[in-house]
Coordinates of C-alpha atoms in Angstrom, one line a residue:
M627 CA 0.0 -0.3 0.4
D628 CA 2.8 1.9 0.6
T629 CA 4.7 1.6 -2.6
W630 CA 1.7 2.2 -4.3
H631 CA 1.1 5.6 -2.4
R632 CA 4.9 6.5 -3.3
M633 CA 4.5 5.1 -7.3
R634 CA 1.2 6.9 -7.8
P635 CA 2.8 10.5 -8.3
K636 CA 5.2 9.5 -10.7
L637 CA 3.0 7.4 -13.1
Y638 CA 0.3 10.5 -12.8
S639 CA 4.0 12.3 -14.7
T640 CA 4.0 9.7 -16.8
C641 CA 0.7 9.3 -17.9
L642 CA 0.4 13.2 -18.4
F643 CA 3.4 13.6 -20.7
F644 CA 2.0 11.1 -23.1
L645 CA -1.2 12.8 -22.9
A646 CA 0.2 15.6 -23.6
L647 CA 2.8 13.6 -26.9
D648 CA -0.4 12.5 -28.4
C649 CA -1.6 15.5 -28.1
S650 CA 0.7 17.5 -29.8
V651 CA 0.3 14.8 -32.5
V652 CA -3.4 15.3 -32.8
M653 CA -2.6 18.6 -32.8
G654 CA 0.4 18.6 -35.5
S655 CA -1.9 16.7 -37.1
E656 CA -4.2 19.4 -37.7
V657 CA -2.4 22.2 -38.9
E658 CA -0.9 20.7 -41.4
N659 CA -4.6 19.6 -42.5
H660 CA -5.1 23.4 -42.3
L661 CA -2.5 24.4 -43.7
E662 CA -3.4 21.7 -46.6
M663 CA -6.4 23.1 -47.4
G664 CA -4.9 26.6 -47.6
R665 CA -3.0 25.6 -49.9
D666 CA -5.8 23.9 -52.0
F667 CA -8.0 27.1 -51.3
L668 CA -5.5 29.2 -52.7
A669 CA -4.4 27.2 -56.3
R670 CA -8.1 27.8 -56.9
G671 CA -8.5 31.5 -56.0
Q672 CA -10.6 31.1 -53.5
L673 CA -9.1 33.8 -50.9
Q674 CA -11.5 34.4 -48.5
D675 CA -11.7 30.3 -48.1
A676 CA -7.9 29.8 -47.8
L677 CA -7.7 32.8 -45.2
S678 CA -9.4 31.2 -42.8
H679 CA -7.9 27.9 -42.6
Y680 CA -5.0 29.9 -42.2
H681 CA -6.3 31.3 -39.4
A682 CA -6.8 27.9 -37.4
A683 CA -3.1 27.2 -38.4
V684 CA -1.6 30.3 -36.6
E685 CA -3.9 29.1 -34.1
G686 CA -2.8 25.4 -33.7
D687 CA 1.1 26.5 -33.9
P688 CA 1.3 30.2 -33.2
N689 CA 5.0 29.6 -33.0
N690 CA 5.5 28.6 -36.5
Y691 CA 6.7 31.4 -38.9
L692 CA 5.7 29.8 -42.1
T693 CA 1.7 30.1 -41.2
Y694 CA 2.5 33.5 -40.3
F695 CA 4.2 33.8 -44.3
K696 CA 1.5 32.1 -46.0
R697 CA -1.2 33.7 -44.3
G698 CA 0.3 37.2 -45.0
T699 CA 0.4 36.0 -48.6
V700 CA -3.8 35.7 -48.8
Y701 CA -3.7 39.2 -47.0
L702 CA -1.7 40.8 -49.5
A703 CA -4.0 38.7 -52.6
L704 CA -6.5 40.5 -50.2
G705 CA -5.5 43.8 -50.0
K706 CA -5.4 44.1 -46.2
A707 CA -1.9 45.6 -46.2
K708 CA -2.4 46.1 -42.6
F709 CA -3.1 42.5 -42.0
A710 CA -0.1 41.3 -44.1
L711 CA 2.7 43.4 -42.5
L712 CA 1.0 42.2 -38.7
D713 CA 2.2 38.9 -40.3
F714 CA 5.2 39.7 -42.1
G715 CA 6.7 41.4 -39.4
K716 CA 6.0 38.3 -36.7
V717 CA 7.2 35.8 -39.5
L718 CA 10.8 38.3 -39.0
E719 CA 9.9 38.2 -35.1
L720 CA 10.2 34.2 -35.3
K721 CA 13.2 34.2 -38.1
P722 CA 14.8 37.3 -39.2
D723 CA 17.0 36.0 -41.9
F724 CA 13.7 34.6 -43.5
T725 CA 14.5 37.5 -46.7
A726 CA 10.6 36.1 -48.6
A727 CA 9.3 37.8 -45.9
R728 CA 10.9 40.5 -45.1
Y729 CA 10.9 41.3 -49.7
Q730 CA 7.1 41.4 -48.8
R731 CA 7.3 44.0 -45.8
G732 CA 9.1 45.9 -48.5
V733 CA 6.8 45.7 -51.3
V734 CA 3.8 46.6 -48.6
L735 CA 5.4 49.5 -47.1
M736 CA 6.6 50.7 -51.0
K737 CA 2.9 50.3 -51.9
Q738 CA 1.8 52.4 -49.0
A739 CA 4.0 55.1 -49.5
S740 CA 6.0 54.7 -46.9
I741 CA 9.0 55.6 -48.3
E742 CA 11.7 55.4 -45.7
D743 CA 10.7 52.4 -44.8
A744 CA 9.9 50.0 -47.7
R745 CA 13.9 52.0 -48.6
K746 CA 14.9 50.0 -45.4
E747 CA 13.5 46.8 -45.5
L748 CA 14.5 46.6 -49.5
Y749 CA 18.3 47.9 -49.0
N750 CA 18.6 45.1 -46.3
V751 CA 17.8 42.5 -49.3
Y752 CA 19.5 44.1 -52.2
I753 CA 22.8 43.5 -49.9
G754 CA 22.0 39.9 -48.6
N755 CA 22.6 39.6 -51.9
G756 CA 20.1 36.6 -51.4
D757 CA 16.6 35.4 -53.0
F758 CA 15.2 38.3 -54.3
S759 CA 18.1 40.3 -54.5
R760 CA 17.4 41.9 -58.2
E761 CA 14.0 42.3 -56.8
A762 CA 13.6 44.1 -54.1
Y763 CA 16.9 46.1 -56.2
D764 CA 14.1 47.4 -58.9
L765 CA 11.4 48.5 -56.7
Y766 CA 14.7 50.4 -54.9
S767 CA 15.9 52.4 -57.2
K768 CA 12.7 53.6 -57.7
L769 CA 11.8 54.8 -54.7
D770 CA 14.0 58.6 -54.8
G771 CA 11.1 59.2 -57.8
L772 CA 8.7 58.5 -55.6
A773 CA 9.9 60.2 -52.8
Y774 CA 10.1 63.9 -55.0
D775 CA 6.8 63.1 -56.4
I776 CA 5.5 63.3 -53.1
E777 CA 7.3 66.7 -52.6
L778 CA 5.8 67.8 -56.3
A779 CA 2.7 67.3 -55.4
T780 CA 2.5 69.0 -52.8
Y781 CA 4.0 72.1 -53.7
Y782 CA 1.4 72.0 -56.6
Q783 CA -0.9 72.1 -54.5
E784 CA 0.5 74.9 -51.8
N785 CA 0.5 76.5 -55.4
K786 CA -2.7 75.8 -56.3
D787 CA -2.3 74.2 -59.8
Y788 CA -4.3 71.6 -59.5
E789 CA -3.4 69.2 -63.2
S790 CA 0.2 69.6 -62.1
G791 CA -0.5 68.2 -59.1
I792 CA -3.2 65.5 -60.6
N793 CA -0.6 64.1 -62.7
S794 CA 2.4 63.4 -60.0
L795 CA -0.2 61.6 -58.1
D796 CA -1.4 59.3 -60.5
R797 CA 2.8 58.6 -61.0
L798 CA 2.1 58.5 -57.3
I799 CA -0.5 55.9 -56.6
E800 CA 0.4 54.2 -60.1
H801 CA 3.3 52.9 -57.3
C802 CA 1.6 53.6 -53.8
P803 CA -1.9 52.7 -54.9
W804 CA -2.7 51.2 -51.1
A805 CA -2.1 54.6 -50.1
P806 CA -4.9 56.8 -48.4
S807 CA -3.4 59.8 -47.7
L808 CA -2.2 59.9 -52.4
R809 CA -5.8 59.4 -52.4
E810 CA -7.2 61.8 -50.3
Q811 CA -4.8 64.1 -51.1
R812 CA -5.9 63.8 -55.3
S813 CA -9.7 63.8 -54.0
H814 CA -9.1 67.5 -52.0
L815 CA -7.5 68.2 -55.7
Y816 CA -10.0 67.0 -58.3
L817 CA -12.7 69.1 -55.7
S818 CA -10.4 72.4 -56.2
S819 CA -10.5 71.4 -59.9
G820 CA -14.5 71.3 -60.2
N821 CA -13.8 67.2 -61.0
V822 CA -16.5 66.6 -58.3
Q823 CA -17.3 62.1 -59.4
H824 CA -13.1 61.9 -59.3
A825 CA -12.9 63.6 -56.2
I826 CA -15.6 61.1 -54.2
M827 CA -14.5 58.1 -56.3
D828 CA -11.0 58.6 -54.8
L829 CA -11.8 59.2 -51.2
R830 CA -13.9 56.0 -51.1
T831 CA -11.4 54.3 -51.9
A832 CA -8.6 55.8 -49.0
T833 CA -11.9 54.6 -46.8
K834 CA -11.7 51.5 -47.8
L835 CA -7.6 51.5 -47.7
Q836 CA -8.5 52.4 -43.6
A837 CA -10.6 50.7 -40.9
D838 CA -12.8 53.0 -38.9
D839 CA -12.4 56.0 -41.4
T840 CA -14.9 57.9 -39.8
D841 CA -13.3 61.3 -41.1
G842 CA -13.8 59.7 -44.3
H843 CA -17.6 58.7 -44.7
Y844 CA -18.0 62.6 -43.4
K845 CA -16.1 64.0 -45.9
L846 CA -18.0 62.2 -48.7
S847 CA -21.4 62.6 -47.3
K848 CA -20.7 66.1 -47.1
I849 CA -19.4 66.3 -50.9
Y850 CA -22.6 64.6 -51.7
Y851 CA -24.5 66.8 -50.1
S852 CA -23.0 69.4 -52.1
I853 CA -23.9 68.6 -55.2
G854 CA -28.1 67.4 -54.8
E855 CA -27.3 63.8 -53.5
V856 CA -28.5 63.3 -51.2
S857 CA -29.9 60.1 -50.1
E858 CA -26.0 59.3 -51.0
S859 CA -24.6 61.4 -48.5
L860 CA -27.5 60.2 -45.7
K861 CA -25.8 56.5 -46.5
E862 CA -22.5 58.4 -45.4
I863 CA -23.2 60.0 -42.9
R864 CA -24.8 56.6 -41.5
E865 CA -21.7 54.9 -41.8
C866 CA -19.9 57.2 -40.5
L867 CA -22.4 56.5 -36.7
K868 CA -21.4 53.2 -37.0
L869 CA -18.5 53.9 -36.9
D870 CA -18.9 56.7 -33.9
P871 CA -22.1 56.9 -32.6
D872 CA -20.6 60.2 -30.9
H873 CA -18.6 61.9 -33.7
K874 CA -19.7 65.6 -33.6
L875 CA -19.7 66.8 -37.1
C876 CA -21.4 63.5 -38.4
H877 CA -24.2 63.7 -36.0
S878 CA -24.8 67.0 -36.2
H879 CA -24.8 67.1 -40.2
Y880 CA -26.9 64.2 -39.9
K881 CA -29.4 65.5 -38.0
I882 CA -29.8 67.7 -40.9
V883 CA -29.6 65.3 -44.0
K884 CA -32.2 64.0 -42.4
K885 CA -35.2 66.4 -42.4
I886 CA -33.8 67.4 -46.0
D887 CA -34.1 64.3 -47.4
R888 CA -37.1 63.3 -45.4
L889 CA -38.6 66.3 -47.6
I890 CA -37.7 65.6 -51.0
V891 CA -39.2 62.3 -50.9
D892 CA -42.2 63.8 -49.4
S893 CA -42.7 66.6 -52.0
Q894 CA -41.5 64.4 -54.8
S895 CA -44.7 62.2 -53.1
A896 CA -47.3 64.5 -53.3
L897 CA -45.9 65.6 -57.4
N898 CA -46.6 62.2 -57.8
I899 CA -50.1 61.9 -57.1
K900 CA -50.9 65.1 -58.4
D901 CA -51.0 67.3 -54.5
F902 CA -49.6 70.0 -56.1
S903 CA -50.3 72.0 -52.9
S904 CA -48.6 69.8 -50.6
S905 CA -45.6 69.6 -52.7
I906 CA -45.4 73.1 -53.1
Q907 CA -46.1 73.3 -48.9
F908 CA -42.9 70.4 -48.3
A909 CA -40.8 72.2 -51.2
K910 CA -40.7 75.3 -49.4
K911 CA -39.6 73.9 -46.3
I912 CA -36.9 73.5 -48.1
L913 CA -35.8 76.7 -49.1
D914 CA -36.4 77.9 -45.5
L915 CA -34.0 74.7 -44.0
E916 CA -30.8 75.9 -46.5
K917 CA -30.3 78.7 -47.3
D918 CA -26.6 77.7 -48.9
T919 CA -26.0 74.8 -51.0
E920 CA -26.9 75.3 -54.0
H921 CA -27.9 72.4 -55.8
I922 CA -30.2 71.0 -52.7
R923 CA -32.0 74.9 -53.5
F924 CA -32.7 73.5 -57.0
L925 CA -34.3 70.6 -56.0
A926 CA -36.7 72.3 -54.3
L927 CA -36.8 74.8 -56.5
E928 CA -38.0 72.2 -59.4
K929 CA -40.6 70.8 -57.5
L930 CA -42.2 74.5 -57.1
C931 CA -41.7 75.2 -61.0
R932 CA -43.4 72.0 -61.8
S933 CA -46.1 72.6 -59.0
Y934 CA -46.9 75.3 -60.0
Q935 CA -47.4 75.1 -63.4
H936 CA -50.7 73.7 -62.3
T937 CA -52.1 76.3 -60.6
D938 CA -53.9 79.6 -61.0
E939 CA -50.7 80.8 -61.0
L940 CA -48.3 80.2 -63.5
S941 CA -46.5 83.5 -62.8
L942 CA -44.9 81.8 -60.1
S943 CA -43.8 78.7 -62.1
L944 CA -41.3 81.1 -64.4
K945 CA -40.0 82.9 -61.4
Y946 CA -38.8 79.0 -59.9
C947 CA -37.9 77.5 -63.4
S948 CA -35.6 80.9 -64.1
D949 CA -34.7 80.6 -60.2
A950 CA -33.6 76.7 -60.7
L951 CA -32.3 77.2 -64.4
E952 CA -29.5 79.5 -62.4
I953 CA -28.6 77.4 -60.8
S954 CA -28.7 73.8 -63.1
Q955 CA -29.4 74.3 -66.7
T956 CA -30.9 71.2 -68.1
P957 CA -32.8 70.0 -70.5
D958 CA -36.2 68.5 -69.0
L959 CA -36.1 72.3 -67.3
Y960 CA -35.7 74.4 -70.2
C961 CA -38.6 71.4 -71.4
L962 CA -40.6 72.2 -67.8
R963 CA -39.9 76.3 -68.4
A964 CA -41.5 76.1 -72.3
E965 CA -44.1 74.6 -71.5
G966 CA -45.2 77.6 -68.7
Y967 CA -44.6 80.1 -71.6
I968 CA -46.5 78.4 -73.8
A969 CA -49.6 78.5 -71.1
N970 CA -48.8 81.9 -71.6
S971 CA -48.9 82.7 -74.6
M972 CA -45.2 83.9 -74.3
F973 CA -44.3 81.4 -78.0
D974 CA -41.0 83.9 -78.8
E975 CA -39.6 82.1 -75.3
A976 CA -41.1 78.9 -75.5
I977 CA -38.9 78.5 -78.7
R978 CA -35.5 80.0 -77.5
D979 CA -36.6 77.6 -74.2
F980 CA -36.4 74.3 -76.4
E981 CA -33.4 75.1 -78.3
H982 CA -31.3 75.6 -75.1
A983 CA -32.5 71.9 -74.0
L984 CA -31.3 71.0 -77.7
H985 CA -28.4 72.9 -77.9
I986 CA -27.6 70.2 -74.2
D987 CA -28.7 67.9 -75.3
Q988 CA -30.3 67.5 -79.4
E989 CA -31.2 64.4 -78.9
H990 CA -33.6 65.2 -76.1
R991 CA -37.7 64.0 -77.6
Q992 CA -39.8 66.1 -75.0
A993 CA -37.1 69.6 -76.8
N994 CA -37.8 68.1 -80.4
E995 CA -41.3 67.8 -80.1
G996 CA -41.9 70.8 -78.1
L997 CA -40.0 72.9 -80.6
K998 CA -42.7 71.7 -83.1
K999 CA -45.3 72.9 -81.1
A1000 CA -44.0 76.1 -80.3
K1001 CA -43.8 76.7 -84.0
N1002 CA -47.1 76.2 -85.1
L1003 CA -48.7 77.8 -82.3
Q1004 CA -47.1 80.9 -83.3
K1005 CA -48.0 80.7 -86.3
Q1006 CA -51.9 79.9 -85.3
A1007 CA -51.3 82.8 -82.7
E1008 CA -50.7 85.4 -85.9
R1009 CA -53.6 83.8 -87.1
K1010 CA -56.1 83.3 -83.8
D1011 CA -56.1 82.2 -80.5
Y1012 CA -59.8 81.1 -79.3
Y1013 CA -57.9 81.6 -76.1
K1014 CA -57.3 84.7 -76.6
I1015 CA -61.1 85.3 -78.0
L1016 CA -62.5 84.1 -75.1
N1017 CA -59.8 85.9 -72.8
V1018 CA -58.8 82.9 -70.8
K1019 CA -56.2 80.8 -70.6
R1020 CA -54.6 78.2 -71.9
T1021 CA -54.7 76.4 -68.8
A1022 CA -58.8 77.1 -68.0
T1023 CA -61.5 74.3 -67.3
K1024 CA -64.4 73.5 -69.4
Q1025 CA -66.9 75.1 -67.4
E1026 CA -64.1 78.5 -66.5
I1027 CA -64.6 78.4 -71.2
I1028 CA -68.5 78.4 -71.2
K1029 CA -68.8 81.0 -68.9
A1030 CA -65.5 83.3 -70.4
Y1031 CA -68.4 82.7 -74.0
R1032 CA -71.3 83.9 -72.0
K1033 CA -70.1 86.8 -71.5
A1034 CA -68.1 87.6 -74.8
A1035 CA -71.4 86.4 -77.1
Q1036 CA -74.0 89.0 -74.4
Q1037 CA -71.5 90.8 -75.4
W1038 CA -70.7 91.2 -79.0
H1039 CA -74.6 89.7 -80.4
P1040 CA -74.7 91.5 -83.5
D1041 CA -78.1 92.6 -82.7
N1042 CA -76.6 95.3 -79.8
F1043 CA -75.0 97.0 -82.7
Q1044 CA -75.8 99.6 -85.3
G1045 CA -74.4 100.0 -88.7
E1046 CA -70.7 99.8 -89.2
A1047 CA -70.1 98.8 -85.8
K1048 CA -72.7 95.7 -86.8
K1049 CA -70.5 94.1 -89.1
N1050 CA -67.4 94.4 -86.7
A1051 CA -69.8 92.5 -84.1
E1052 CA -71.1 89.9 -86.5
K1053 CA -66.5 88.7 -87.2
R1054 CA -66.1 89.2 -83.9
F1055 CA -69.6 86.3 -82.7
I1056 CA -68.8 83.6 -84.7
E1057 CA -64.8 83.9 -84.1
I1058 CA -66.4 83.5 -80.3
A1059 CA -68.6 80.9 -81.3
S1060 CA -65.7 79.0 -83.1
A1061 CA -63.6 79.3 -80.0
K1062 CA -66.1 77.9 -77.9
E1063 CA -66.7 75.3 -80.3
V1064 CA -62.5 74.1 -80.3
L1065 CA -62.4 75.1 -76.7
T1066 CA -65.2 72.6 -75.0
N1067 CA -64.4 69.6 -77.2
P1068 CA -61.1 67.7 -75.6
E1069 CA -60.7 66.2 -78.8
K1070 CA -60.5 69.5 -81.1
R1071 CA -58.9 71.7 -78.1
E1072 CA -55.9 68.6 -78.1
Q1073 CA -55.1 69.7 -81.7
F1074 CA -55.3 73.5 -81.4
D1075 CA -53.1 72.7 -78.4
R1076 CA -50.6 71.1 -81.4
G1077 CA -50.7 74.6 -82.8
I1078 CA -54.1 72.9 -85.9
D1079 CA -57.0 74.9 -86.0
P1080 CA -59.2 72.3 -86.7
L1081 CA -61.8 74.9 -87.5
D1082 CA -58.8 76.4 -90.3
P1083 CA -60.7 76.1 -94.1
E1084 CA -58.2 74.8 -95.7
S1085 CA -58.5 71.4 -93.9
G1086 CA -62.6 72.3 -95.0
R1087 CA -63.8 71.4 -91.3
H1088 CA -65.0 74.6 -90.9
H1089 CA -68.5 74.2 -91.7
Q1090 CA -68.1 70.6 -90.7
D1091 CA -70.8 68.4 -88.5
G1092 CA -73.2 72.0 -89.6
F1093 CA -71.6 73.9 -87.2
N1094 CA -73.8 77.8 -86.8
P1095 CA -72.3 79.8 -84.3
F1096 CA -75.7 81.6 -83.7
Q1097 CA -77.6 78.8 -83.2
Q1098 CA -74.9 77.6 -80.5
F1099 CA -75.7 80.4 -79.2
H1100 CA -79.6 80.0 -78.8
Q1101 CA -79.4 76.4 -77.7
F1102 CA -76.8 76.9 -75.2
H1103 CA -77.5 80.7 -73.7
G1104 CA -80.6 81.2 -74.3
S1105 CA -80.5 84.9 -75.7
P1106 CA -83.3 87.2 -75.6
F1107 CA -82.1 89.3 -78.6
T1108 CA -84.3 88.7 -82.0
F1109 CA -81.2 88.4 -84.6
K1110 CA -82.0 88.9 -87.9
F1111 CA -78.9 88.1 -90.0
N1112 CA -78.2 88.3 -93.7
F1113 CA -75.2 86.2 -94.9
N1114 CA -75.8 89.0 -98.2

């Protein structure tokens, strides 16, 4: 019994040793399996799957420099420079003479435009006169030129020579595609030169190259807002707040963008369902909130231009169209104002606006059709304008036309006149009755609005359907006048 108690600790230690040995064998086997799977996925180009197995291999054997190196190469292939640098650094910590890792580290540093750090790594590989020596020398020889271009780009930026600065950064970014600072600098130069879309592209790339880039998302949101792309601005500012809910600048900008976006959506929705008064109300709130950003104000002015065109206040439609065109000259807006001019019988102005639209876009369908219509209406107005005859607007309803007809027919009935004045009244009375016939008939009115007079004698339709202006007046109005008219 005593002998057993003395032997038990030794037996226990021996068991632990063999158990640890067994675990080591199993662990080594699992690591090799993960490495093998990683190689297979890498060969097939399935980088994310390869990366997951290399993660497992590193966790299974954290002191194996090769597992870090292999994972680092996958990070490199995925463009995740930050993590690649960490892995290559760990490799050199475990095995300082591993040339491949030092060379790859130099490559990453160069692509990040970390010129001095890249210089040290590549120089060490080059003078080692071993593997990658020639490749390291080729890259090392470019570093002085890159350093010069960095100074040159800054010089051009300070002197506001944007084109030359952009050209210098183009050369730099070709060799240093993973340098967010260069993308941001070129974005600034693009923005200063008025190339907003290129500025956005560079800034977006810069945010992808950096983790948790709240400032990048904030800048993007501000740029999008400045050009009137409110929904995109809202997306970017939300990304900023996801990364940092307490970001003061992002939070302040978010409140403005959210309000403006809601009003734009509401105004457009009201416009879509022809609730013009509500659309006007929402658009005016945008103008009240935003006093400075022109392209945001343009969105509101354009909706006011459209909405007022469907009200009795056509002059306001023309005003807001003109205000919007001072900010941005679009063919659609020129056509919109032209339609407003047509409604006000201002055909010269309408023709000019349609021509402006076609100067911007020769194939613009509405402008081409509108120009033909405006020219026809102009010719028609020189001959006869039924709207002017009844003194009604082109947007007048049928009831308004009938009311105007009754008033004019009573005023110009030939029985009210004698002598030479009677002949003028007879002519005027026929014109009034003709105007009523055309403008109260939807088909004929639509023809007239396109510049075609359905009662034009040349078309052979002047007395179509037995049209009698005096009979129409008596039947419709119940006139008390006794009318005796001699066509001879």
